[in-house]
mmCIF file of C-alpha atoms in Angstrom:
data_model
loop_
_atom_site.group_PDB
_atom_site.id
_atom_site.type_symbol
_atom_site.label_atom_id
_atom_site.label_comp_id
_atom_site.label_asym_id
_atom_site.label_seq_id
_atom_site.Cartn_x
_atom_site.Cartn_y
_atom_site.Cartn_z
ATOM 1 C CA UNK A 1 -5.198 -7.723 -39.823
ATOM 2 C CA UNK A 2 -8.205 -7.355 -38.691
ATOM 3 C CA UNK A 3 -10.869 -6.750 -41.627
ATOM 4 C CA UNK A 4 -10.879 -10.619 -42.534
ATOM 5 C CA UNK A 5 -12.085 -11.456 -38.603
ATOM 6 C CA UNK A 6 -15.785 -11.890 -37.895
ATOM 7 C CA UNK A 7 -16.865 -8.661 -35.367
ATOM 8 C CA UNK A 8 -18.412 -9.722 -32.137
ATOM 9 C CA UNK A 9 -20.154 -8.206 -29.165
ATOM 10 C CA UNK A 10 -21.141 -8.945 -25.777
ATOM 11 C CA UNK A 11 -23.721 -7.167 -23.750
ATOM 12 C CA UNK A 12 -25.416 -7.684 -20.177
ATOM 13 C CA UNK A 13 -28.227 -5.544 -18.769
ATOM 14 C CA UNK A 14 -27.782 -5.849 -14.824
ATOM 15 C CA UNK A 15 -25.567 -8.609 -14.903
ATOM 16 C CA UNK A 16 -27.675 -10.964 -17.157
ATOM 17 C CA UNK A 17 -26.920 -11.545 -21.312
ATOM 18 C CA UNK A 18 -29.008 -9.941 -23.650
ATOM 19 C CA UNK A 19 -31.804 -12.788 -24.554
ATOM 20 C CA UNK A 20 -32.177 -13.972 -28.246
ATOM 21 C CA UNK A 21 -34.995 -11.644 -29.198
ATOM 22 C CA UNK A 22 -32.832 -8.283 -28.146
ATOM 23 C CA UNK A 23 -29.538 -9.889 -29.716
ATOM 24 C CA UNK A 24 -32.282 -10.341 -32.641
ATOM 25 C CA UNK A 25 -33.559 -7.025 -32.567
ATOM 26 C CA UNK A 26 -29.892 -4.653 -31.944
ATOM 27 C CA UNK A 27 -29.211 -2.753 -34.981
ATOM 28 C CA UNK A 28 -26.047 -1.105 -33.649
ATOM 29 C CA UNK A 29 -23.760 -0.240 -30.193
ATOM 30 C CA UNK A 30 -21.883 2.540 -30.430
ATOM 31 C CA UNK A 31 -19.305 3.009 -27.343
ATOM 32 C CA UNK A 32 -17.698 7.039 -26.852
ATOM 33 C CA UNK A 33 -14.574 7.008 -25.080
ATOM 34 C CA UNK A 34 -13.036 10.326 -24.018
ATOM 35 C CA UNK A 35 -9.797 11.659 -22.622
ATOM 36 C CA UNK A 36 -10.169 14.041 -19.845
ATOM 37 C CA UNK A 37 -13.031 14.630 -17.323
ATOM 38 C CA UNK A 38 -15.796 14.092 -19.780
ATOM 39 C CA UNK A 39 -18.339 11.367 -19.435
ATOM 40 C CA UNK A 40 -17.734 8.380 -22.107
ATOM 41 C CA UNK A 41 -21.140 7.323 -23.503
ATOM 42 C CA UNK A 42 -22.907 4.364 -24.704
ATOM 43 C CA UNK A 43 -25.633 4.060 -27.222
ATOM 44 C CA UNK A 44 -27.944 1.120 -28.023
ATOM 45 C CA UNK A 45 -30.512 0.972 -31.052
ATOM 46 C CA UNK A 46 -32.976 -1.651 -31.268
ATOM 47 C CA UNK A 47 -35.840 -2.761 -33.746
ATOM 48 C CA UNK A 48 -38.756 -1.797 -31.320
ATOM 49 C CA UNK A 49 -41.569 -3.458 -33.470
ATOM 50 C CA UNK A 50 -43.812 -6.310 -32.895
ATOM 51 C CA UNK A 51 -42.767 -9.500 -32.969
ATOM 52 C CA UNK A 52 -44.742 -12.295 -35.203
ATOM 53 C CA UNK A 53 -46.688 -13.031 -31.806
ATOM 54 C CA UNK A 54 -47.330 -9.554 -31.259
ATOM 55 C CA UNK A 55 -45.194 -9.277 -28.438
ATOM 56 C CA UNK A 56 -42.890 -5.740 -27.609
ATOM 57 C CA UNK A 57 -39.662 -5.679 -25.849
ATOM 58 C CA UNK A 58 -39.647 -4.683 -22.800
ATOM 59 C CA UNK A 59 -38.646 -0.635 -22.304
ATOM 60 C CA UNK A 60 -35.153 -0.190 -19.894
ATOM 61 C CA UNK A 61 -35.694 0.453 -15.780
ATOM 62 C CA UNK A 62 -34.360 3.474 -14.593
ATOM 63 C CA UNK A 63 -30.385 2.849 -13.476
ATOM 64 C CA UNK A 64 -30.242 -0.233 -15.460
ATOM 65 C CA UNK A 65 -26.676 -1.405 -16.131
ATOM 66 C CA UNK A 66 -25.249 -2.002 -19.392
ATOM 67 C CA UNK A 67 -21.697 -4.320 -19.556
ATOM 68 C CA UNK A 68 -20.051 -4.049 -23.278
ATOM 69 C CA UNK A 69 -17.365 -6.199 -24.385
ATOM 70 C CA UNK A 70 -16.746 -5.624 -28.295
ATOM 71 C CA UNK A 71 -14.068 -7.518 -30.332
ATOM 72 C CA UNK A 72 -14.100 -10.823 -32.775
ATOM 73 C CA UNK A 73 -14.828 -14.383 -32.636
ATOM 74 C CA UNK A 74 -11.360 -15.149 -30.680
ATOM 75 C CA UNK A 75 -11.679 -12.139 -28.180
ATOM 76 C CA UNK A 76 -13.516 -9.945 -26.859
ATOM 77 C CA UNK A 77 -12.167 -6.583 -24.950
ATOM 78 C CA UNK A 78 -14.329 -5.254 -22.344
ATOM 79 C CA UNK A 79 -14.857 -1.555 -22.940
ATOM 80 C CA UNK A 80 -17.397 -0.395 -19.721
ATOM 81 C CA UNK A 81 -20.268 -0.737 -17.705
ATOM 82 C CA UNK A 82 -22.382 1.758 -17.901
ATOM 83 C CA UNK A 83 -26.137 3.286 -16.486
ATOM 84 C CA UNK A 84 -28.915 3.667 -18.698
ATOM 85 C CA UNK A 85 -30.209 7.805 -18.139
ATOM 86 C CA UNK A 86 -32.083 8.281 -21.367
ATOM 87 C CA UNK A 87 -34.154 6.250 -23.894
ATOM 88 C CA UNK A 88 -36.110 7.041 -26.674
ATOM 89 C CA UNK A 89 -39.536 5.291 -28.610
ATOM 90 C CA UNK A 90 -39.650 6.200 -32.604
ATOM 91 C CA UNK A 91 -42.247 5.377 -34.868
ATOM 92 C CA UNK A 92 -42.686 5.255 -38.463
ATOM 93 C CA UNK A 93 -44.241 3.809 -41.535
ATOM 94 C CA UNK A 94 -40.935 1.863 -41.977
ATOM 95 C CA UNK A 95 -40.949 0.594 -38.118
ATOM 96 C CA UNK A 96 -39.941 1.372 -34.521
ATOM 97 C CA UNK A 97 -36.814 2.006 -32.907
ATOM 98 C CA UNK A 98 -35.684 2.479 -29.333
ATOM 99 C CA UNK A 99 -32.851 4.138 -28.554
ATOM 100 C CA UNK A 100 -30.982 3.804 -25.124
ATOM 101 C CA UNK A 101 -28.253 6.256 -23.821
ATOM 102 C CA UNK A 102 -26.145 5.460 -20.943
ATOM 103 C CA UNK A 103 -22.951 6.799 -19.076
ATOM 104 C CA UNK A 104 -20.294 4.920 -16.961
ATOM 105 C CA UNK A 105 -21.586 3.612 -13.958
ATOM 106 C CA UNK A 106 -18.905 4.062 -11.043
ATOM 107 C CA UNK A 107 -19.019 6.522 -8.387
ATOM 108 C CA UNK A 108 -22.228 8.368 -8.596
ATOM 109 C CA UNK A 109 -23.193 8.880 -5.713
ATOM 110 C CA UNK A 110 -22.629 12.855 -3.914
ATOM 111 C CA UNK A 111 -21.009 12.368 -0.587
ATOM 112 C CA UNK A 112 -19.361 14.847 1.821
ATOM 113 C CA UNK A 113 -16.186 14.599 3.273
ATOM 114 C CA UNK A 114 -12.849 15.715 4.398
ATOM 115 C CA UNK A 115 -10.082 13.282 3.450
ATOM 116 C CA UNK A 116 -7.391 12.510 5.897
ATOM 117 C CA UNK A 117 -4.685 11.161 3.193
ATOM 118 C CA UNK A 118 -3.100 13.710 0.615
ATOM 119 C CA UNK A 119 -1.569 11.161 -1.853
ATOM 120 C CA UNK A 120 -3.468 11.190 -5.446
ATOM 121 C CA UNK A 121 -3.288 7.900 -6.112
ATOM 122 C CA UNK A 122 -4.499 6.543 -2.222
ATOM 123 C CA UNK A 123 -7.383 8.494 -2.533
ATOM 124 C CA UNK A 124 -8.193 6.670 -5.989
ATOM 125 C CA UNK A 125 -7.957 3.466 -4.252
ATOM 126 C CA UNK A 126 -9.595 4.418 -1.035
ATOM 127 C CA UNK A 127 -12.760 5.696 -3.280
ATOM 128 C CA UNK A 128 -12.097 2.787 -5.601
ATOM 129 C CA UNK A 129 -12.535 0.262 -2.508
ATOM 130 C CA UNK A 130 -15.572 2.047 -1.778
ATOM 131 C CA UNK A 131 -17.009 0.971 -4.823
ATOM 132 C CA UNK A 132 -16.212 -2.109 -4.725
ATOM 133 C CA UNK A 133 -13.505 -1.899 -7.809
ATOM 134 C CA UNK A 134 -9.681 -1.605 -8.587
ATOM 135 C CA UNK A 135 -7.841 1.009 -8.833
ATOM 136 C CA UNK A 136 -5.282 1.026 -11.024
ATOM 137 C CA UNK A 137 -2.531 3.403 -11.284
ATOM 138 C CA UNK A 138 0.550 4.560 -13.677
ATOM 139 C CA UNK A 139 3.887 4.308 -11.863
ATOM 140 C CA UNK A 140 4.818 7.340 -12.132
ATOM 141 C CA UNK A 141 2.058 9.145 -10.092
ATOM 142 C CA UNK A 142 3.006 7.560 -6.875
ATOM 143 C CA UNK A 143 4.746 10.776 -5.290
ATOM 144 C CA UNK A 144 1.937 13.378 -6.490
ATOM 145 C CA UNK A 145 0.704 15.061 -2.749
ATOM 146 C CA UNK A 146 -2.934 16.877 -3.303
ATOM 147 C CA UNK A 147 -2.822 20.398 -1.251
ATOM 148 C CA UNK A 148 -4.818 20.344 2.086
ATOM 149 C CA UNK A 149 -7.044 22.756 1.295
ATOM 150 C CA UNK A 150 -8.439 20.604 -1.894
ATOM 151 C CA UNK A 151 -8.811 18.057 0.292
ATOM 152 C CA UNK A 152 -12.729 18.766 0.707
ATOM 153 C CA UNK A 153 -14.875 16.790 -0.943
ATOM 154 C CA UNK A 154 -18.566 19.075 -0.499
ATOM 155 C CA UNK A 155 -21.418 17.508 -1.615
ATOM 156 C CA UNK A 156 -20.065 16.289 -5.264
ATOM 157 C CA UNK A 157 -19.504 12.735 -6.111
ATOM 158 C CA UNK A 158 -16.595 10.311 -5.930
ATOM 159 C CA UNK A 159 -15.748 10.905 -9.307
ATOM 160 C CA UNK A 160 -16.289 14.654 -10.048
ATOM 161 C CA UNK A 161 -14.061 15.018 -6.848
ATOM 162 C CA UNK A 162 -11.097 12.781 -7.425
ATOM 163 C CA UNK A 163 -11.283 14.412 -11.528
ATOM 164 C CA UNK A 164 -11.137 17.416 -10.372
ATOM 165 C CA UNK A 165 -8.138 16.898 -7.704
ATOM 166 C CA UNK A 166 -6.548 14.650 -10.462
ATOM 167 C CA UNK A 167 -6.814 17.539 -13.071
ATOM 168 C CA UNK A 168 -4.428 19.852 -12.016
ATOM 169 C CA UNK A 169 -1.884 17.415 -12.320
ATOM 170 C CA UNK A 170 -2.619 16.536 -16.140
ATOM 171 C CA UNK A 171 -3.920 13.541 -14.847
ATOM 172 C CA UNK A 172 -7.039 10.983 -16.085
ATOM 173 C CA UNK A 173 -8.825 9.137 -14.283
ATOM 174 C CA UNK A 174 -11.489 6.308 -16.142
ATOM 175 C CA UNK A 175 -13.332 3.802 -14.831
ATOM 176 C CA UNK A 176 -13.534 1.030 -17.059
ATOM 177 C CA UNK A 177 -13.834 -2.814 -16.578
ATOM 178 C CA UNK A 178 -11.686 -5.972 -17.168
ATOM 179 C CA UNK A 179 -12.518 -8.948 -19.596
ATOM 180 C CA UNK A 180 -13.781 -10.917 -16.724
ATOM 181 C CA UNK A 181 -16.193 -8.168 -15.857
ATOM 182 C CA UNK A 182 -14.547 -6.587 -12.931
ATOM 183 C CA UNK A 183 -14.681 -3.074 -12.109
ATOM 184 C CA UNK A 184 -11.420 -0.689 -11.812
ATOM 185 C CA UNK A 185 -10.711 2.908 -11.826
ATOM 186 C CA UNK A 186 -7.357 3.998 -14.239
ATOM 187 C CA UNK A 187 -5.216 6.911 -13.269
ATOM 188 C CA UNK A 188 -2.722 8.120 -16.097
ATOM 189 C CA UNK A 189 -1.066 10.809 -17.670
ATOM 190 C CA UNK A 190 -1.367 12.208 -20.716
ATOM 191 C CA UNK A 191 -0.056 9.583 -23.448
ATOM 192 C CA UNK A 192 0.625 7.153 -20.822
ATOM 193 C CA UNK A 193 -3.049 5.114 -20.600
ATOM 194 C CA UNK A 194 -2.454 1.377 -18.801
ATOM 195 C CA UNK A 195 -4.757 -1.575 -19.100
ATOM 196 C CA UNK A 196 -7.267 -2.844 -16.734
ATOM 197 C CA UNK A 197 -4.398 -4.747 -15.329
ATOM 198 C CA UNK A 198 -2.220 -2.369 -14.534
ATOM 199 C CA UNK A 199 0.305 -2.717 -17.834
ATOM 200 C CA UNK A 200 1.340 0.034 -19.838
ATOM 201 C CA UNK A 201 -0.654 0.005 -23.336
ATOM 202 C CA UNK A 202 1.461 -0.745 -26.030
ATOM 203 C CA UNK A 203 1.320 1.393 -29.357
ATOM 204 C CA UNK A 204 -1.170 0.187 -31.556
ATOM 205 C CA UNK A 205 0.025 0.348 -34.974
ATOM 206 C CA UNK A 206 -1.903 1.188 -37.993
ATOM 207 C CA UNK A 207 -1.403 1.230 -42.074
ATOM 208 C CA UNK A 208 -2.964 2.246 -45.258
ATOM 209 C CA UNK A 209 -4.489 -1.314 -44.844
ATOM 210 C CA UNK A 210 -6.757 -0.496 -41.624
ATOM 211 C CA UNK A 211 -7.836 2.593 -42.834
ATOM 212 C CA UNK A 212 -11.441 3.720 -44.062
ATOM 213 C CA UNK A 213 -10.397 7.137 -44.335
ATOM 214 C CA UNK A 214 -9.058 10.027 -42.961
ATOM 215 C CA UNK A 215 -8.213 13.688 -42.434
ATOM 216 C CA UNK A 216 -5.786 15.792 -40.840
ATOM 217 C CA UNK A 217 -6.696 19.635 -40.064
ATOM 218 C CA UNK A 218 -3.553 21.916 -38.409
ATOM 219 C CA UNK A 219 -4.529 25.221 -36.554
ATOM 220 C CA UNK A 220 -1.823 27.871 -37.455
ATOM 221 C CA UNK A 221 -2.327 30.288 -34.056
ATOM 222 C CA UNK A 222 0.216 31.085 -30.935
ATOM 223 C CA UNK A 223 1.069 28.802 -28.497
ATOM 224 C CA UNK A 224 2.537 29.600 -24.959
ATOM 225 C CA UNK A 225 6.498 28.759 -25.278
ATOM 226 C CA UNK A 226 6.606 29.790 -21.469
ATOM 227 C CA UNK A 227 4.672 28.419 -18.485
ATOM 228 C CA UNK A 228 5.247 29.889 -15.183
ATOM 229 C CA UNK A 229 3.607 28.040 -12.178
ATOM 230 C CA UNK A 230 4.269 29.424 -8.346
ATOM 231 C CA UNK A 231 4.657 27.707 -5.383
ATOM 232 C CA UNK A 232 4.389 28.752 -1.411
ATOM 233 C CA UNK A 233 8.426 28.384 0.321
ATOM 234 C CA UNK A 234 7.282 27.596 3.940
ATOM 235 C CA UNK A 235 10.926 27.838 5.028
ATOM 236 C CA UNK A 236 10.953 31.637 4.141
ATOM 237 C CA UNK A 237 7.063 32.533 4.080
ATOM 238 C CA UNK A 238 7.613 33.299 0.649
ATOM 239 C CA UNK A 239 5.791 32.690 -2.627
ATOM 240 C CA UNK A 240 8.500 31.705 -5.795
ATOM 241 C CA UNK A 241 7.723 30.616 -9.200
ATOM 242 C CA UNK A 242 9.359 27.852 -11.689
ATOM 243 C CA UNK A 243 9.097 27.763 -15.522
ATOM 244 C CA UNK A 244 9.245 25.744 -18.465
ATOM 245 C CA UNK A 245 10.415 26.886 -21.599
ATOM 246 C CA UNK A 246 10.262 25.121 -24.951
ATOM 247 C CA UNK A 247 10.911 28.164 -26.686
ATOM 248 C CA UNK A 248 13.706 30.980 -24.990
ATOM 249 C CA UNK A 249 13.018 33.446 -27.945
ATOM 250 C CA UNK A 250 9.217 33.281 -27.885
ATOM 251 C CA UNK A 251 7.349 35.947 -25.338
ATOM 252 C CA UNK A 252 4.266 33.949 -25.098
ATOM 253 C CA UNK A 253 3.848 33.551 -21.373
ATOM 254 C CA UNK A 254 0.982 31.633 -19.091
ATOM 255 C CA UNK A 255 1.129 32.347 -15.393
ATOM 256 C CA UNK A 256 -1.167 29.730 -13.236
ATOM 257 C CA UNK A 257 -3.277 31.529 -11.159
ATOM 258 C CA UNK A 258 -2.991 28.534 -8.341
ATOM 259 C CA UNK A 259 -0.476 28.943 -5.678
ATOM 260 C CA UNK A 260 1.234 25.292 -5.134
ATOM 261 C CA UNK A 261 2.123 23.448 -2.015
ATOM 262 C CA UNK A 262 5.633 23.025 -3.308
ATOM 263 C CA UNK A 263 8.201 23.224 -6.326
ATOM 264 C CA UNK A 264 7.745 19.939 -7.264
ATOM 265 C CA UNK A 265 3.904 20.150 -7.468
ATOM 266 C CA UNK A 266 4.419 23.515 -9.219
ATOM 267 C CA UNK A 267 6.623 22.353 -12.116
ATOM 268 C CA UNK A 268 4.831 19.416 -12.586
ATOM 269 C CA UNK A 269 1.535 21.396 -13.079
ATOM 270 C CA UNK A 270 3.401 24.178 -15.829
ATOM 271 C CA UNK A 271 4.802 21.121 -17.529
ATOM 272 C CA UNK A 272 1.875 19.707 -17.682
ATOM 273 C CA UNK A 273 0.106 23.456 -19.369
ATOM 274 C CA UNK A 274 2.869 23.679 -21.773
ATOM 275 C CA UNK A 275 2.557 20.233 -22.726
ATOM 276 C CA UNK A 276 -1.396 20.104 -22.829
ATOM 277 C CA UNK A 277 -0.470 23.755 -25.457
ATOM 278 C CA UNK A 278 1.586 22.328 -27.467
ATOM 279 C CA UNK A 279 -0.307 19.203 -28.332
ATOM 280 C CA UNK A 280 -3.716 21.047 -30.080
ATOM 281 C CA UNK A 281 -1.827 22.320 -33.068
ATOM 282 C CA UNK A 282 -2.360 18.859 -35.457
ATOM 283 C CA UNK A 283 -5.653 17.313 -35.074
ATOM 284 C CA UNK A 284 -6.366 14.120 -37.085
ATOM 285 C CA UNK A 285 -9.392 12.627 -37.735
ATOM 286 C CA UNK A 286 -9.413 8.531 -39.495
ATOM 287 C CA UNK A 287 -11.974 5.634 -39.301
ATOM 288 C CA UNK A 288 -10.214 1.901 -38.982
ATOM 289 C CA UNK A 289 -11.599 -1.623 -39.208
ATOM 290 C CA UNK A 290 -12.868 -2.164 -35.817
ATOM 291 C CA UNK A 291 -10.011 -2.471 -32.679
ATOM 292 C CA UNK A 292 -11.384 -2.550 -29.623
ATOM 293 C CA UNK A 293 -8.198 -1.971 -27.370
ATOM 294 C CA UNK A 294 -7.881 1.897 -28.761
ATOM 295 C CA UNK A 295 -8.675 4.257 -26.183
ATOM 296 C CA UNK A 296 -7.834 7.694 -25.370
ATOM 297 C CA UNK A 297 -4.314 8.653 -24.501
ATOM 298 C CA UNK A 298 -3.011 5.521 -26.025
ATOM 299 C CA UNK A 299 -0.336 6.047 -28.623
ATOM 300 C CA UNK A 300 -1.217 5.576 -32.274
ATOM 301 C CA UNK A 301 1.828 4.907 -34.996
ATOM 302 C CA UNK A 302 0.788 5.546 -38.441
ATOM 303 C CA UNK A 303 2.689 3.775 -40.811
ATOM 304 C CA UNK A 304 2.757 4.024 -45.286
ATOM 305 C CA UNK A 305 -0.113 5.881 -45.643
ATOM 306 C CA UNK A 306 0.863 10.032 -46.134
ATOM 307 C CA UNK A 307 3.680 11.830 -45.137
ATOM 308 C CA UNK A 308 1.657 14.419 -43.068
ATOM 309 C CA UNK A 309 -0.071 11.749 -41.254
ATOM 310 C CA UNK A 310 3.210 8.937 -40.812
ATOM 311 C CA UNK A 311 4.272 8.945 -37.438
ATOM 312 C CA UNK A 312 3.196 8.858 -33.665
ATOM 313 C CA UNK A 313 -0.125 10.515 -32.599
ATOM 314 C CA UNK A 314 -2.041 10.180 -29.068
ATOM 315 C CA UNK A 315 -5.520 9.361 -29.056
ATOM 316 C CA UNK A 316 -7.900 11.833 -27.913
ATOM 317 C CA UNK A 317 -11.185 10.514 -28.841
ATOM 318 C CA UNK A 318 -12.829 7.032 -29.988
ATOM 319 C CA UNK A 319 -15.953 6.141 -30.856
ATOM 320 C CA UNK A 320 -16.807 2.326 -31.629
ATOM 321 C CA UNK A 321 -19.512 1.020 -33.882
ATOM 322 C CA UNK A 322 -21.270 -2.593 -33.684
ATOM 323 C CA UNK A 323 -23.642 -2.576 -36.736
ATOM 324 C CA UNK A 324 -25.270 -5.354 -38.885
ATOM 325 C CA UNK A 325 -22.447 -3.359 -41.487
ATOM 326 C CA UNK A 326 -19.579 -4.781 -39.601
ATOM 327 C CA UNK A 327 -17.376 -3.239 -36.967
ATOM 328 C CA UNK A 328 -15.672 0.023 -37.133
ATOM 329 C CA UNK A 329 -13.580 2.827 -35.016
ATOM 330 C CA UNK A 330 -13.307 6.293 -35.906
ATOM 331 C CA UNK A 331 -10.580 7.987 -33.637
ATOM 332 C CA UNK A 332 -9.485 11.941 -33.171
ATOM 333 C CA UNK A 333 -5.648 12.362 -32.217
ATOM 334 C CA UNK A 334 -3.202 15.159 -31.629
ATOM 335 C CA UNK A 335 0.503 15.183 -32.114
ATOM 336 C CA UNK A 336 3.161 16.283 -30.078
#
């Protein structure tokens, strides 16, 4: 159990702690993780007024970067490092606040290129390497080959290209950092999220205990019971499809517009669709006493609380909250 622990935070702004005025003055940290391609987000809110010798803090440089670790007294989990891109001044009769956005740091920068290896996972260590991190990768992606011709990486950054190259094969890529502050890039599939060091993530386990609250909201509409994905047969110049059914009496079909290198790329990708289809149906929505390993695609088992809700969910979503009101998480999931 959590609840009973006392929440804890660390933060460092361009590799130095936060002094004892701005621990004095944060009112909360609030850390968005997302699965997918979409950019996690970090959000600082500080007590901008004067101090009793009439002093301000000081405003955030542009680029600054923000390390987060959240947790408890006996551990803390390192959750990003991010760069500041926004901030905000308020005033009021009550007081001032500044508010500071940020978004993960890693691989920024546009760059041009043509890449010489066709392996998924080299190029996520080569561009890992690059910037100075870790990459680390689920076993199972070892034998994915990227087609030549999206092997051009045209003005667009390290990590919009590798995302994009990643995408069509269901898979995520996150940078993230390690408790001892290291950088590293994950690569994983879809319900499959490792650690920092490379370990599968266990199921984190949850009962009518952890929970705040919750709610669960299912979409009744059609799904595609049929995926067909095609594929280029070099051997006899011609162009031959694979499918996955979950359903053989269903006529919902999706045909994949992309032309694959080869079978195996090609079923992977239509497993992948039918899978990513499937999984939108059950959507639930709960807040628990603070945890800071969840993260998306990690595997959430309900346990004793409802009969709709019992059972094994993935983690799409998580947003965690450091507040002067304690420590809280407040996660979306889908079921399979």
């Amino acid at each position: 159990m959590l609840k009973n622990w006392s929440p804890n935070y660390k933060v460092q702004i361009s590799e130095k702690g936060l002094s004892s005025s701005f621990h004095k003055r944060l009112i909360s940290i609030s850390v968005q993780l997302y699965s997918g391609d979409q950019s996690d987000q970090l959000s600082l809110v500080f007590d901008a007024g004067a101090s009793p010798t009439g002093k301000y803090l000081d405003l955030p440089g542009n680029h600054d970067e923000i390390a987060v670790w959240l947790g408890y007294k006996t551990k803390l989990q390192g959750v990003g490092r991010f760069r500041v891109n926004h901030w905000q001044l308020q005033g009021a009769n009550s007081g001032n606040t500044l508010s500071v956005s940020a978004t993960p740091k890693l691989f920024k920068n546009e760059a041009s290129r043509t890449w010489g290896v066709n392996n998924l996972v080299a190029i996520g260590k080569k561009i890992a390497a690059k910037n100075q991190a870790r990459c680390v990768a689920h076993a199972s992606l070892s034998t994915i080959s990227v087609e030549e011709s999206q092997l051009n990486q045209v003005n667009e950054s390290d990590i919009s290209f590798l995302s994009r190259i990643a995408k069509r094969y269901d898979v995520f890529v996150k940078p993230t950092i390690t408790n001892s502050g290291s950088d590293v890039l994950l690569m994983f599939l879809p319900g499959k999220a490792v650690s920092a060091s490379g370990i599968p993530l266990v199921p984190a386990f949850v009962t009518a205990e952890d929970i705040i609250n919750w709610n669960i909201s299912i979409t009744i509409r059609s799904t595609y019971k049929k995926v067909i994905a095609y594929w280029h047969d070099h051997e006899i110049g011609e162009q031959q499809k694979v499918e996955v059914i979950s359903d053989p009496k269903s006529k919902d079909t999706l045909r994949l517009d992309y032309i694959y290198p080869n079978k195996a790329d090609a079923k992977y990708a239509a497993q992948g669709m039918a899978d990513r289809k499937e999984r939108k149906d059950r959507e639930l929505s709960l807040t628990v006493v603070g945890n800071p390993m969840l993260q998306p695609e990690m595997i959430l088992m309900i346990q004793f609380v409802h009969p709709e809700i019992n059972g094994k969910w993935f983690i799409k979503t998580v947003n965690h909250q450091v507040s002067h009101s304690g420590f809280i998480s407040s996660v979306t999931a889908y079921q399979v």
